[in-house]
Coordinates of C-alpha atoms in Angstrom, one line a residue:
Chain A
M11 CA -0.7 2.2 -17.3
F12 CA -3.0 -0.1 -15.4
K13 CA -5.4 -2.5 -17.2
S14 CA -7.0 -4.5 -14.9
I15 CA -7.9 -3.3 -11.3
L16 CA -9.1 -5.5 -8.3
V17 CA -10.9 -3.7 -5.4
P18 CA -11.9 -5.8 -2.3
F19 CA -14.8 -4.4 -0.8
D20 CA -16.4 -5.2 2.5
G21 CA -19.3 -2.5 2.6
S22 CA -16.9 -0.3 5.0
V23 CA -16.4 3.5 4.6
G24 CA -12.7 2.8 3.8
G25 CA -13.9 0.2 1.0
E26 CA -16.0 3.0 -0.6
Q27 CA -13.0 5.4 -0.5
A28 CA -10.8 2.7 -2.1
L29 CA -13.6 2.4 -5.0
L30 CA -13.9 6.0 -5.8
K31 CA -10.0 6.1 -6.1
A32 CA -10.0 2.9 -8.1
A33 CA -12.7 4.3 -10.4
E34 CA -10.6 7.5 -11.0
L35 CA -7.5 5.3 -12.0
A36 CA -9.5 3.4 -14.2
V37 CA -11.2 6.1 -16.0
L38 CA -7.5 7.6 -16.4
C39 CA -5.9 4.4 -17.6
K40 CA -9.0 2.7 -19.2
A41 CA -8.7 -0.2 -17.1
D42 CA -11.5 -2.8 -16.1
V43 CA -12.3 -3.2 -12.3
T44 CA -13.3 -6.3 -10.6
V45 CA -15.1 -5.8 -7.1
L46 CA -14.4 -8.8 -4.8
T47 CA -16.3 -9.4 -1.7
V48 CA -14.9 -12.2 0.6
F49 CA -16.9 -13.9 3.4
R50 CA -15.5 -16.3 5.9
H51 CA -16.9 -20.2 5.9
H52 CA -19.0 -20.6 8.9
S53 CA -17.1 -23.9 9.6
M54 CA -18.4 -26.8 11.7
L55 CA -15.7 -26.2 14.1
E56 CA -16.8 -22.6 14.7
A57 CA -20.5 -24.0 15.0
S58 CA -19.2 -26.4 17.8
F59 CA -18.1 -23.5 19.6
S60 CA -21.5 -21.8 19.7
M61 CA -23.6 -21.7 22.6
V62 CA -26.5 -22.2 20.0
R63 CA -26.2 -24.8 17.5
A64 CA -27.9 -24.1 14.2
S65 CA -30.2 -26.9 13.1
D66 CA -28.5 -26.7 9.4
P67 CA -25.1 -25.3 9.5
G68 CA -25.1 -25.4 5.7
N69 CA -27.5 -22.5 5.8
M70 CA -25.0 -20.3 7.3
D71 CA -22.8 -20.1 4.4
D72 CA -25.7 -19.5 2.1
I73 CA -26.8 -16.2 4.4
M74 CA -23.1 -15.0 4.3
R75 CA -23.0 -15.5 0.6
A76 CA -26.2 -13.8 -0.2
H77 CA -25.1 -10.9 2.1
A78 CA -21.5 -10.6 0.3
K79 CA -23.4 -10.6 -3.2
E80 CA -25.3 -7.5 -1.9
V81 CA -22.2 -5.8 -1.0
A82 CA -20.3 -6.6 -4.1
E83 CA -23.4 -5.3 -6.3
Q84 CA -23.3 -2.3 -4.0
G85 CA -19.6 -2.0 -4.9
K86 CA -20.3 -2.2 -8.7
S87 CA -22.8 0.7 -8.6
I88 CA -20.3 2.7 -6.7
L89 CA -17.8 2.3 -9.5
R90 CA -20.7 2.6 -12.4
E91 CA -21.2 6.2 -10.6
G92 CA -17.6 6.8 -10.7
G93 CA -17.7 6.4 -14.7
V94 CA -16.2 2.9 -14.9
E95 CA -17.8 1.0 -17.8
N96 CA -16.1 -2.4 -17.7
C97 CA -16.5 -3.7 -14.1
R98 CA -17.7 -6.9 -12.6
A99 CA -18.7 -8.3 -8.9
F100 CA -17.5 -11.6 -7.5
V101 CA -18.0 -13.2 -4.1
K102 CA -15.7 -15.6 -2.6
A103 CA -15.4 -17.6 0.7
G104 CA -12.1 -17.9 2.6
Q105 CA -9.3 -16.1 4.5
P106 CA -9.8 -12.5 3.2
A107 CA -6.0 -11.4 2.6
R108 CA -5.1 -14.8 0.9
T109 CA -8.3 -15.1 -1.0
I110 CA -7.6 -11.6 -2.4
V111 CA -4.1 -12.1 -3.3
S112 CA -5.1 -15.5 -4.9
F113 CA -7.9 -13.9 -6.9
A114 CA -5.5 -11.3 -8.2
K115 CA -3.1 -13.9 -9.5
E116 CA -5.7 -15.9 -11.2
H117 CA -7.3 -13.0 -12.9
D118 CA -4.0 -11.2 -14.0
N119 CA -5.0 -8.0 -12.0
D120 CA -2.1 -5.6 -12.2
L121 CA -3.1 -3.5 -9.2
I122 CA -5.1 -4.0 -5.9
V123 CA -6.5 -0.8 -4.5
I124 CA -7.8 -1.5 -1.0
G125 CA -9.1 0.7 1.9
S126 CA -7.5 1.2 5.0
R127 CA -8.7 1.7 8.8
G128 CA -7.2 5.4 8.0
M129 CA -6.4 5.9 11.6
G130 CA -2.8 7.3 10.7
S131 CA -1.3 5.6 13.8
V132 CA 0.6 2.5 14.2
E133 CA -2.5 0.8 15.6
G134 CA -3.7 -0.4 12.2
Y135 CA -0.2 -1.8 11.7
L136 CA 0.0 -3.6 14.9
L137 CA -3.4 -5.1 14.6
G138 CA -2.7 -6.5 11.4
S139 CA -5.5 -5.3 9.2
V140 CA -6.4 -7.1 5.8
S141 CA -4.9 -4.2 3.9
H142 CA -1.5 -4.9 5.6
K143 CA -1.7 -8.5 5.1
V144 CA -2.4 -7.9 1.4
T145 CA 0.4 -5.8 0.9
G146 CA 2.7 -8.2 2.5
L147 CA 1.5 -11.1 0.3
S148 CA 0.7 -9.5 -3.1
T149 CA 3.4 -9.7 -5.9
V150 CA 1.3 -7.0 -7.7
P151 CA 1.2 -3.3 -6.6
V152 CA -1.4 -2.3 -3.9
L153 CA -2.7 0.9 -3.6
V154 CA -3.8 1.5 0.3
V155 CA -6.4 4.4 0.2
Chain B
M149 CA -5.8 12.6 -10.1
F150 CA -2.7 12.9 -8.0
K151 CA -0.8 16.2 -8.2
S152 CA 2.3 15.6 -5.8
I153 CA 3.8 12.3 -5.6
L154 CA 6.6 11.4 -2.9
V155 CA 8.8 8.6 -3.5
P156 CA 11.2 7.4 -0.7
F157 CA 14.2 6.1 -2.3
D158 CA 16.9 4.1 -0.4
G159 CA 18.9 2.9 -3.5
S160 CA 17.5 -0.8 -3.5
V161 CA 15.9 -2.4 -6.6
G162 CA 12.5 -2.2 -4.8
G163 CA 13.0 1.6 -4.6
E164 CA 13.9 1.9 -8.3
Q165 CA 10.7 -0.1 -9.1
A166 CA 8.7 2.3 -7.2
L167 CA 10.3 5.4 -9.1
L168 CA 9.4 3.8 -12.4
K169 CA 5.9 3.2 -11.4
A170 CA 5.8 6.7 -9.9
A171 CA 7.0 8.5 -13.0
E172 CA 4.5 6.4 -15.2
L173 CA 1.7 7.8 -12.8
A174 CA 3.2 11.5 -12.7
V175 CA 3.4 11.5 -16.5
L176 CA -0.2 10.5 -16.7
C177 CA -1.7 12.8 -13.9
K178 CA 0.8 15.6 -14.9
A179 CA 2.1 15.5 -11.0
D180 CA 5.3 16.7 -9.7
V181 CA 7.5 13.8 -7.8
T182 CA 9.6 14.5 -4.9
V183 CA 12.4 12.0 -4.1
L184 CA 13.2 11.5 -0.3
T185 CA 16.2 9.6 1.0
V186 CA 16.1 9.2 4.8
F187 CA 19.2 8.3 6.6
R188 CA 19.7 7.4 10.4
H189 CA 21.3 9.9 12.8
H190 CA 24.6 8.1 14.2
S191 CA 23.6 9.1 17.8
M192 CA 26.2 9.5 20.7
L193 CA 24.3 6.6 22.2
E194 CA 24.7 4.3 19.5
A195 CA 28.5 5.6 19.2
S196 CA 28.9 4.5 22.9
F197 CA 27.7 1.0 22.1
S198 CA 30.4 0.4 19.5
M199 CA 33.6 -1.2 20.0
V200 CA 35.6 1.4 18.4
R201 CA 34.7 5.1 19.3
A202 CA 35.1 7.6 16.2
S203 CA 37.3 10.4 17.3
D204 CA 34.7 13.0 15.9
P205 CA 31.2 11.3 15.9
G206 CA 29.9 14.7 14.0
N207 CA 31.5 13.4 10.9
M208 CA 29.4 10.4 11.0
D209 CA 26.3 12.1 10.1
D210 CA 27.9 14.2 7.4
I211 CA 29.2 11.0 5.5
M212 CA 25.7 9.5 5.8
R213 CA 24.0 12.9 4.6
A214 CA 26.6 13.0 1.6
H215 CA 25.7 9.3 0.7
A216 CA 21.9 10.0 1.1
K217 CA 22.4 13.0 -1.3
E218 CA 24.0 11.0 -4.0
V219 CA 21.1 8.3 -3.5
A220 CA 18.5 10.8 -3.9
E221 CA 20.0 12.5 -7.0
Q222 CA 20.4 9.0 -8.5
G223 CA 16.5 8.9 -7.8
K224 CA 16.0 12.2 -9.6
S225 CA 17.6 10.8 -12.6
I226 CA 15.7 7.7 -12.8
L227 CA 12.6 10.0 -12.5
R228 CA 13.9 12.3 -15.6
E229 CA 14.6 9.2 -17.7
G230 CA 10.9 8.4 -16.9
G231 CA 9.7 11.5 -18.5
V232 CA 9.1 13.5 -15.3
E233 CA 9.7 17.0 -15.7
N234 CA 9.0 18.6 -12.3
C235 CA 11.1 16.5 -9.8
R236 CA 13.2 17.5 -6.7
A237 CA 15.3 15.4 -4.3
F238 CA 15.6 15.8 -0.6
V239 CA 17.4 14.3 2.3
K240 CA 16.4 13.8 5.8
A241 CA 17.9 12.2 8.9
G242 CA 15.4 10.2 11.3
Q243 CA 13.4 7.4 11.8
P244 CA 12.4 6.1 8.0
A245 CA 8.7 5.4 8.2
R246 CA 7.8 8.6 10.5
T247 CA 10.0 10.8 8.7
I248 CA 8.6 9.7 5.3
V249 CA 4.8 10.3 6.7
S250 CA 5.5 13.8 8.5
F251 CA 7.6 15.0 5.2
A252 CA 4.1 13.9 2.9
K253 CA 2.2 15.8 5.5
E254 CA 4.3 18.9 5.6
H255 CA 4.8 19.0 1.7
D256 CA 0.9 18.4 0.8
N257 CA 1.7 15.1 -1.1
D258 CA -1.4 13.3 -2.2
L259 CA 0.3 10.0 -2.6
I260 CA 3.2 8.0 -1.5
V261 CA 4.8 5.6 -3.8
I262 CA 7.0 3.0 -2.1
G263 CA 8.9 -0.2 -2.8
S264 CA 8.3 -3.4 -0.8
R265 CA 10.7 -6.2 -0.3
G266 CA 8.5 -7.8 -3.0
M267 CA 8.7 -11.4 -1.3
G268 CA 5.1 -12.2 -1.7
S269 CA 5.1 -13.8 1.5
V270 CA 4.1 -13.1 5.0
E271 CA 7.7 -12.5 5.9
G272 CA 7.6 -8.8 4.8
Y273 CA 4.5 -8.5 6.7
L274 CA 6.0 -10.0 9.9
L275 CA 9.2 -8.2 9.7
G276 CA 7.7 -5.0 9.7
S277 CA 9.3 -3.2 6.7
V278 CA 9.2 0.4 6.2
S279 CA 6.6 0.3 3.6
H280 CA 4.2 -1.5 6.1
K281 CA 4.9 1.1 8.8
V282 CA 4.3 3.9 6.1
T283 CA 1.0 2.3 5.1
G284 CA 0.0 2.2 8.8
L285 CA 1.0 5.7 9.8
S286 CA 0.1 7.6 6.5
T287 CA -3.2 9.5 6.0
V288 CA -2.7 9.9 2.4
P289 CA -2.9 6.9 -0.2
V290 CA 0.0 4.8 -0.4
L291 CA 1.1 2.8 -3.3
V292 CA 3.2 -0.3 -2.4
V293 CA 5.1 -1.4 -5.7

C-alpha cells in the first residue's frame, strides 16, 4: 500500500525504532525507503553569540555535514539488516521539521515514519518535538513510532 | 506486522480517510480493527453554565451516546467495505485523547490510526488537535493520516 517511505534519522534510539518499523512495513509493501538526516546550519549569527569565535565558520557546516552523513549511512545499514533492498541515504541542512516535510513532497514519499521521545506523557506534546511538528506540517500520512 | 488496530472515529472526513488507510493495512497484516467513538460527558458543571437548564441532564448523555453509537457503526461499515473481516465498534465517554490512549492500552492494540485536520500547516500543531495529543500520549505507534 505504501510505495516510498521516508525515515528521518538523527541517530537516537527512537530513530532506530522508527527504522525497524519502516523496514518491516517496506518488506510487507515492497516499498523503497529513504533515510534523511537533517543538520542545522551553524550560521554567522549563532557564531557571533558564541564566547569563542571559530577562525573559519565555514568549517562548522562541513563537520556537521560529515557527522550527518555517518548517521544517515548507519540508518541505511539498519534498514539493510531489516531486509530492505531498495534504500538510500540523504543529508540536508535546515530546520528539521520543515526540511523533512519539503523533502517528502519533492521526492513523492507516501509515508513518513518518525521516532518520538516515547515518553507516553503530555511532555513531548508540550515541548513540541520534531515528530509533532512533522505530523502538523505533513500532507502525507505520518507514522509516529 | 500489526495485529490489532484501533481507529478513533468522529464521523469527520479525516476520520474516514483514517478508516480507509486502516482497512488497507489490516487486510495486508491480517489484523483486527476496532472503531472507537468518544463523546464528552455533558456534566452538571457545564449544564450550570448554560443559559437554559435541561429539565433532565441525565438525558443529554443518552442522546450523545446514541449519536456516538451511530457514528461508530458507520465506521464499522466503512471498514467492512474496505475488506476488513474482523472489526468491532465501541463507544466511550470522556476526554477524547486520554480515552483513546487508555482504550488502546486496555485492549492491547498495537497501532492507532487517526485522522488529522490535514491542513498541512502549523495551525493544527498549534491548536493542539486530538491527533497531536494522542501521538504525545500513546506508547504504541500512531499513524496520522
